[in-house]
PDB file of C-alpha atoms in Angstrom:
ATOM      1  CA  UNK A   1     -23.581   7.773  70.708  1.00 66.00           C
ATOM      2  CA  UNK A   2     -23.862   4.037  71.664  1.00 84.00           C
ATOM      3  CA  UNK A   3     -20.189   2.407  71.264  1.00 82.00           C
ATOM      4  CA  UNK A   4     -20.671  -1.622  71.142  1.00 89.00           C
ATOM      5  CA  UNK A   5     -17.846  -3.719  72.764  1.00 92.00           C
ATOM      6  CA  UNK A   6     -15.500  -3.759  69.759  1.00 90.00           C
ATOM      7  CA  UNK A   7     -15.524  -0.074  69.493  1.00 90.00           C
ATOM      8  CA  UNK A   8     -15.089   0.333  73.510  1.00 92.00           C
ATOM      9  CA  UNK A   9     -11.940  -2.128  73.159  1.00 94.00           C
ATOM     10  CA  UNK A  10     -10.851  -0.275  70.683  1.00 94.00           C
ATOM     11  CA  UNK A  11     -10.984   3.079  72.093  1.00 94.00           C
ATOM     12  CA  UNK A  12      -9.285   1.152  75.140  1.00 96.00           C
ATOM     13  CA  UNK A  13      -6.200   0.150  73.285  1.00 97.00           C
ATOM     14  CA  UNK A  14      -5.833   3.427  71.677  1.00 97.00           C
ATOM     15  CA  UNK A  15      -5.625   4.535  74.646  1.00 98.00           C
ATOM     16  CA  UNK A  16      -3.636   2.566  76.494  1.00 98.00           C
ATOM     17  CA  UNK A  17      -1.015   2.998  73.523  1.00 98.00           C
ATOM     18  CA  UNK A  18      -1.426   6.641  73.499  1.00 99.00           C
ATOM     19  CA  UNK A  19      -0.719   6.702  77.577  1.00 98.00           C
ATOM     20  CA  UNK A  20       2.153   4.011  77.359  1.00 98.00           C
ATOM     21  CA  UNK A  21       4.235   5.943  74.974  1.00 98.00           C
ATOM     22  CA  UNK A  22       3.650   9.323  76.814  1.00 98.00           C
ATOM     23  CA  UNK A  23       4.441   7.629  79.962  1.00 97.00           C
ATOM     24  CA  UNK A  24       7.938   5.831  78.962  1.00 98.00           C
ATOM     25  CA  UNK A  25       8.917   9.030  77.109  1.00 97.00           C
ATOM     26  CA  UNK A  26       7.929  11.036  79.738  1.00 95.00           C
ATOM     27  CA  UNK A  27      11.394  12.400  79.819  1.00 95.00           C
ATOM     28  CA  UNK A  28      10.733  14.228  76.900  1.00 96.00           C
ATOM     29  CA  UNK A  29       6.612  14.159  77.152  1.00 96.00           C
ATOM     30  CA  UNK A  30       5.583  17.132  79.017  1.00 92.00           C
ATOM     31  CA  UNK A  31       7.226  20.796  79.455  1.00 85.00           C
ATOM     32  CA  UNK A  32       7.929  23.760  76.645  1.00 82.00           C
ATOM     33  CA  UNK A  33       9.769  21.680  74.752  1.00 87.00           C
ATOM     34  CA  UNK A  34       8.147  18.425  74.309  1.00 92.00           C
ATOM     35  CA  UNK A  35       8.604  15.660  71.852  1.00 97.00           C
ATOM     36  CA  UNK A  36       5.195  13.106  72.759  1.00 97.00           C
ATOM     37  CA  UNK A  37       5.833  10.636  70.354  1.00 98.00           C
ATOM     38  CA  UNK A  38       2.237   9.431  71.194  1.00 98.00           C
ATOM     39  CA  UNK A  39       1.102  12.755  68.958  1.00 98.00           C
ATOM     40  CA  UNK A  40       1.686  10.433  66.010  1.00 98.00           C
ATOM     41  CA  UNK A  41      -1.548   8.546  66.690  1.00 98.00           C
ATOM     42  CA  UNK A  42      -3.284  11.571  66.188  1.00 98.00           C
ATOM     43  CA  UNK A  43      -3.979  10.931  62.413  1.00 98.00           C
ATOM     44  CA  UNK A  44      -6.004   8.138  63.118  1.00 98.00           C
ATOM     45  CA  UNK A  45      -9.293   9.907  63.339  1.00 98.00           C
ATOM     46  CA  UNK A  46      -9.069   9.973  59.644  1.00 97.00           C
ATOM     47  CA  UNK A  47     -10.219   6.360  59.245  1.00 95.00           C
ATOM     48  CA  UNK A  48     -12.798   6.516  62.021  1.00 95.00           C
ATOM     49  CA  UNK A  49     -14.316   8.670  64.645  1.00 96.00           C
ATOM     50  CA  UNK A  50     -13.956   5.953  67.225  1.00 95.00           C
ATOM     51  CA  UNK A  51     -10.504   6.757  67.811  1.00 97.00           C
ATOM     52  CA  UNK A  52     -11.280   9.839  68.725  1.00 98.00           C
ATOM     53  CA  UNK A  53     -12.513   8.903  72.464  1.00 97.00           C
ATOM     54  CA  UNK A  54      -8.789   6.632  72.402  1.00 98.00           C
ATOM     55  CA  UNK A  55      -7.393   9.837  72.027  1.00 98.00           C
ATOM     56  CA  UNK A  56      -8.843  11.787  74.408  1.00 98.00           C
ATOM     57  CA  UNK A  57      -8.897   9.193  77.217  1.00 98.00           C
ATOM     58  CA  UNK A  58      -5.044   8.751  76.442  1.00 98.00           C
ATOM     59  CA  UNK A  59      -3.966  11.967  76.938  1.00 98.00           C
ATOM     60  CA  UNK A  60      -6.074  12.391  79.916  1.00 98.00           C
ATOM     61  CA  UNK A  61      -4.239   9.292  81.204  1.00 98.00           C
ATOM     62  CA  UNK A  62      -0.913  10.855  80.339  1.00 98.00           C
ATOM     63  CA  UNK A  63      -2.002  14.510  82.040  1.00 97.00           C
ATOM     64  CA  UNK A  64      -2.373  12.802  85.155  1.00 97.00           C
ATOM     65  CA  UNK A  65       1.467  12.314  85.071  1.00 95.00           C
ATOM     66  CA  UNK A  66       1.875  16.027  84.090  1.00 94.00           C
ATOM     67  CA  UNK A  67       3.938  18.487  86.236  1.00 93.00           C
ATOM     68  CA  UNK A  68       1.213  21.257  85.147  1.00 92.00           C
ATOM     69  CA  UNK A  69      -1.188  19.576  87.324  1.00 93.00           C
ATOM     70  CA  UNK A  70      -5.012  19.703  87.133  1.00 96.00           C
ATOM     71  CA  UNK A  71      -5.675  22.273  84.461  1.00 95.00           C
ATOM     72  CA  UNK A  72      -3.549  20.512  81.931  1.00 95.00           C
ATOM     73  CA  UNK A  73      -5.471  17.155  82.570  1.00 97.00           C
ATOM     74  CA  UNK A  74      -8.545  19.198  81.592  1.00 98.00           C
ATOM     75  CA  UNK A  75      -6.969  21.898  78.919  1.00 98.00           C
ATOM     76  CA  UNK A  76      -4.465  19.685  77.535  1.00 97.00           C
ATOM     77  CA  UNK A  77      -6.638  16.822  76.986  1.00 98.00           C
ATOM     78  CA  UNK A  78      -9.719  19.058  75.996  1.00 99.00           C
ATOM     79  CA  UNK A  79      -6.935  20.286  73.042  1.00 98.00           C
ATOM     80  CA  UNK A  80      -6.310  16.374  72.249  1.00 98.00           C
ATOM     81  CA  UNK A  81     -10.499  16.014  72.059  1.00 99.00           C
ATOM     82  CA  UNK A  82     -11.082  19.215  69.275  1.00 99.00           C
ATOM     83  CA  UNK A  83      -8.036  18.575  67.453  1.00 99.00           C
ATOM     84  CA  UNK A  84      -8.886  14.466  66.782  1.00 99.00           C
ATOM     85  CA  UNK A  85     -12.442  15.844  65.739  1.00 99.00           C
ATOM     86  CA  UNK A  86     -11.299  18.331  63.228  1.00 99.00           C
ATOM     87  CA  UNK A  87      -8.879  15.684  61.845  1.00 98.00           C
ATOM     88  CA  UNK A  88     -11.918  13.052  61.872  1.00 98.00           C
ATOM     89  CA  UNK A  89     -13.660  15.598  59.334  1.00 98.00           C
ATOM     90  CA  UNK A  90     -10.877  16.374  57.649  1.00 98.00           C
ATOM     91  CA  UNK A  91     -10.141  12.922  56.644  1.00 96.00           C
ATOM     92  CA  UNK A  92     -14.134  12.986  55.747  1.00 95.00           C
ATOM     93  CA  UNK A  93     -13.847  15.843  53.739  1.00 96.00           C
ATOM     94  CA  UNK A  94     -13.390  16.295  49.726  1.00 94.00           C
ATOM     95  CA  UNK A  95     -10.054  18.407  50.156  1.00 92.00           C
ATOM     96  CA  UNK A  96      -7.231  17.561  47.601  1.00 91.00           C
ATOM     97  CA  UNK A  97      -4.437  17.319  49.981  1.00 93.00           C
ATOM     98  CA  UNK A  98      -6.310  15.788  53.153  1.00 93.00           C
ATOM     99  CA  UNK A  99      -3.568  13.435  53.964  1.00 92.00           C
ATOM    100  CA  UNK A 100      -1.149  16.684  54.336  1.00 95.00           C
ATOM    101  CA  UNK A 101      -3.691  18.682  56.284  1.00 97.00           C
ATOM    102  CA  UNK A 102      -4.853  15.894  58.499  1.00 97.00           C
ATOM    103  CA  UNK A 103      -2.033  16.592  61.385  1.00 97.00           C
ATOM    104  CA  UNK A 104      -2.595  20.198  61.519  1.00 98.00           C
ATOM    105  CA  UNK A 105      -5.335  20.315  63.997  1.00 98.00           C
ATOM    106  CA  UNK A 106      -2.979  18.877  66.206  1.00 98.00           C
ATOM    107  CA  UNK A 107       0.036  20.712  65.685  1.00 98.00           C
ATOM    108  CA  UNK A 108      -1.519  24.047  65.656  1.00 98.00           C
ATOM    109  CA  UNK A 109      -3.932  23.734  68.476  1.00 98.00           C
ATOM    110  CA  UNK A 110      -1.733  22.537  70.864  1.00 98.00           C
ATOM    111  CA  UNK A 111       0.808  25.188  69.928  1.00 97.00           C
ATOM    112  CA  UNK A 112      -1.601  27.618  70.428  1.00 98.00           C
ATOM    113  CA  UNK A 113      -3.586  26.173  73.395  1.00 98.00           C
ATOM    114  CA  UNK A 114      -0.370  24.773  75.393  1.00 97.00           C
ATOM    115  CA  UNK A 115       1.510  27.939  74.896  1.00 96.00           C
ATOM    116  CA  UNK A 116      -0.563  30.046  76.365  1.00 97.00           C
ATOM    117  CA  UNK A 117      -1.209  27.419  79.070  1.00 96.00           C
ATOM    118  CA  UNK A 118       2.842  27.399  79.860  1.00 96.00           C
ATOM    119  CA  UNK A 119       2.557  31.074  79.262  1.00 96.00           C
ATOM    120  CA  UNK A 120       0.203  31.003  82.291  1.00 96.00           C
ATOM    121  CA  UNK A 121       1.386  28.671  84.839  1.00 95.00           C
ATOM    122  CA  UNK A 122       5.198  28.691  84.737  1.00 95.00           C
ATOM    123  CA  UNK A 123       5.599  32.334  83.108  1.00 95.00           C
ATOM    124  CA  UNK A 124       7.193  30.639  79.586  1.00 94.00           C
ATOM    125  CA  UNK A 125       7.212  33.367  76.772  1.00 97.00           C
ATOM    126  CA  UNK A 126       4.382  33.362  74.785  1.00 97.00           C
ATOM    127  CA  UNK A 127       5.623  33.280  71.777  1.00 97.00           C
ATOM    128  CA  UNK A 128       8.357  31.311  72.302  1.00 97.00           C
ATOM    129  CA  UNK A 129       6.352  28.543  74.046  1.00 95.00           C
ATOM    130  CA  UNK A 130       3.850  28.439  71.025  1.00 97.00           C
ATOM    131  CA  UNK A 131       6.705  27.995  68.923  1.00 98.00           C
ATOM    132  CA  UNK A 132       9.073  24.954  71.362  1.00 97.00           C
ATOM    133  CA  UNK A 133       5.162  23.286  71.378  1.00 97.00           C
ATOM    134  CA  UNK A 134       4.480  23.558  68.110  1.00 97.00           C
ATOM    135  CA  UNK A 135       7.778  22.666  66.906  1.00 98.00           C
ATOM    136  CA  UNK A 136       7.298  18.887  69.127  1.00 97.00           C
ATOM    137  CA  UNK A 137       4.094  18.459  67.710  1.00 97.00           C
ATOM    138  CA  UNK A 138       5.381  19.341  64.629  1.00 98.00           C
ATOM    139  CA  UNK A 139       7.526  16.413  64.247  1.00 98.00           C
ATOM    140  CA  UNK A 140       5.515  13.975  66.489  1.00 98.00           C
ATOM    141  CA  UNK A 141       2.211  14.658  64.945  1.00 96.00           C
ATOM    142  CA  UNK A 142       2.916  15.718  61.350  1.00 96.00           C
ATOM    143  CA  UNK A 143       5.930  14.133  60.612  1.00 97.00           C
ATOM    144  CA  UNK A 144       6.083  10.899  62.653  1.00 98.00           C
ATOM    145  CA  UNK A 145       1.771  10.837  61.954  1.00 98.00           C
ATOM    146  CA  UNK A 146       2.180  10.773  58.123  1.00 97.00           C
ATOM    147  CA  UNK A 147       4.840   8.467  58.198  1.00 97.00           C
ATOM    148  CA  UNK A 148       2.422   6.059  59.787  1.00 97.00           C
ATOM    149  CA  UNK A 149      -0.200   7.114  57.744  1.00 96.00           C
ATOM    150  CA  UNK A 150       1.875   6.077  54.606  1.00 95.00           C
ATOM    151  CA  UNK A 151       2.314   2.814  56.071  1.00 96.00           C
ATOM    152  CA  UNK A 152      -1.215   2.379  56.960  1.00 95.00           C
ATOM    153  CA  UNK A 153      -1.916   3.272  53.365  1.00 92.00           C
ATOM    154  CA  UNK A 154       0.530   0.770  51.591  1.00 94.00           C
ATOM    155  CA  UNK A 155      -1.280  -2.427  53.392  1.00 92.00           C
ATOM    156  CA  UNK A 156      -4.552  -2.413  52.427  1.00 91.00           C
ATOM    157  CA  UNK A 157      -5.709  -5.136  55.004  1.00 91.00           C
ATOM    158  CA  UNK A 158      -4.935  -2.560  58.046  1.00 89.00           C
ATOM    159  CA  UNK A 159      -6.415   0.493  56.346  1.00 88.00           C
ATOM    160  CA  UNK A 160      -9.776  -1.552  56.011  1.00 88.00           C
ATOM    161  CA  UNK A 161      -9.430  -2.689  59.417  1.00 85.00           C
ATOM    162  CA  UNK A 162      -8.846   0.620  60.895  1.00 87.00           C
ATOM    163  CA  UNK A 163     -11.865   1.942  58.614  1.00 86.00           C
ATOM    164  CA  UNK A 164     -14.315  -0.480  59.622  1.00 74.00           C
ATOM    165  CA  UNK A 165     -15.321   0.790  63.150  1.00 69.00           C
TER     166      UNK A 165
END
C-alpha cells in the first residue's frame, strides 16, 4: 500500500494523539486495571483504513512507556493493529447496528489478549485480568469511542473529512 503525504500526516497525528493521551494518563494507562482514554480513537477505522497505521504506531509509542516491557510493545500493539482492522471492516460492512459493534474488536481483544499477557508476566488471575482489562476498554473504547462517534456524526463537515482519506 502506497500512503501519499496527506495520508502519512495523518497517520502521524493519529498517532501522536493516541501516544499523548496514553502518556499524560499514564497514571491510569498501563497495568490490570487500566483506563487509556486514548482507546476512544479506536472507532476511527470506521471512516477510513488510514487510521489504522495511527493506531498502531500510537500504541507502539505508548508500549515503549509500559512497565511490561518488550513483549507488550509487540503483543499489545499487535492487539491495537487486528482490532482497528476488524473495526475498519466493520464500519465497511452492511450490519444493522455497525455503529454499536464497531468498538468491540477493541474491547474484547484486548481483554482477551492483555489478560492473558498480565496472566503471564506478573501472575494476575486470568480471569480476573480479562475482566479489570476489559472493563477499561470497556468504557474507554466503547463508551468514550461512541460518544465521539456521535459527535463525529452530528457535523457533517468532519465526518466527510475523516472519510475522505
Amino acid at each position: 500500500m502506497k500512503l501519499s503525504i496527506k495520508q502519512l500526516s495523518i497517520s502521524a497525528m493519529i498517532a501522536a494523539m493516541y501516544t499523548t493521551l496514553t502518556i499524560i494518563f499514564s497514571f491510569m494507562s498501563y497495568g490490570d486495571v487500566q483506563y487509556r482514554l486514548a482507546e476512544a480513537l479506536t472507532i476511527l477505522p470506521v471512516y477510513s483504513p488510514i487510521y489504522i497505521l495511527g493506531l498502531f504506531i500510537g500504541c507502539i509509542l505508548s508500549n515503549l512507556q509500559s512497565p511490561l516491557g518488550p513483549i507488550d510493545i509487540v503483543i499489545g500493539s499487535l492487539t491495537t493493529l487486528v482490532a482497528a482492522t476488524m473495526t475498519y471492516f466493520i464500519g465497511k460492512s452492511k450490519l444493522k447496528y455497525k455503529t454499536f459493534l464497531a468498538p468491540l474488536p477493541a474491547v474484547v481483544l484486548n481483554a482477551l489478549v492483555i489478560g492473558i499477557e498480565l496472566h503471564i508476566l506478573v501472575d494476575a488471575p486470568l480471569a480476573l485480568g480479562m475482566l479489570q482489562v476489559g472493563w477499561g476498554q470497556f468504557v474507554c473504547a466503547y463508551v468514550l469511542g461512541l460518544l465521539l462517534m456521535k459527535y463525529i456524526e452530528g457535523k457533517k463537515s468532519l465526518k466527510k473529512l475523516l472519510s475522505e482519506n
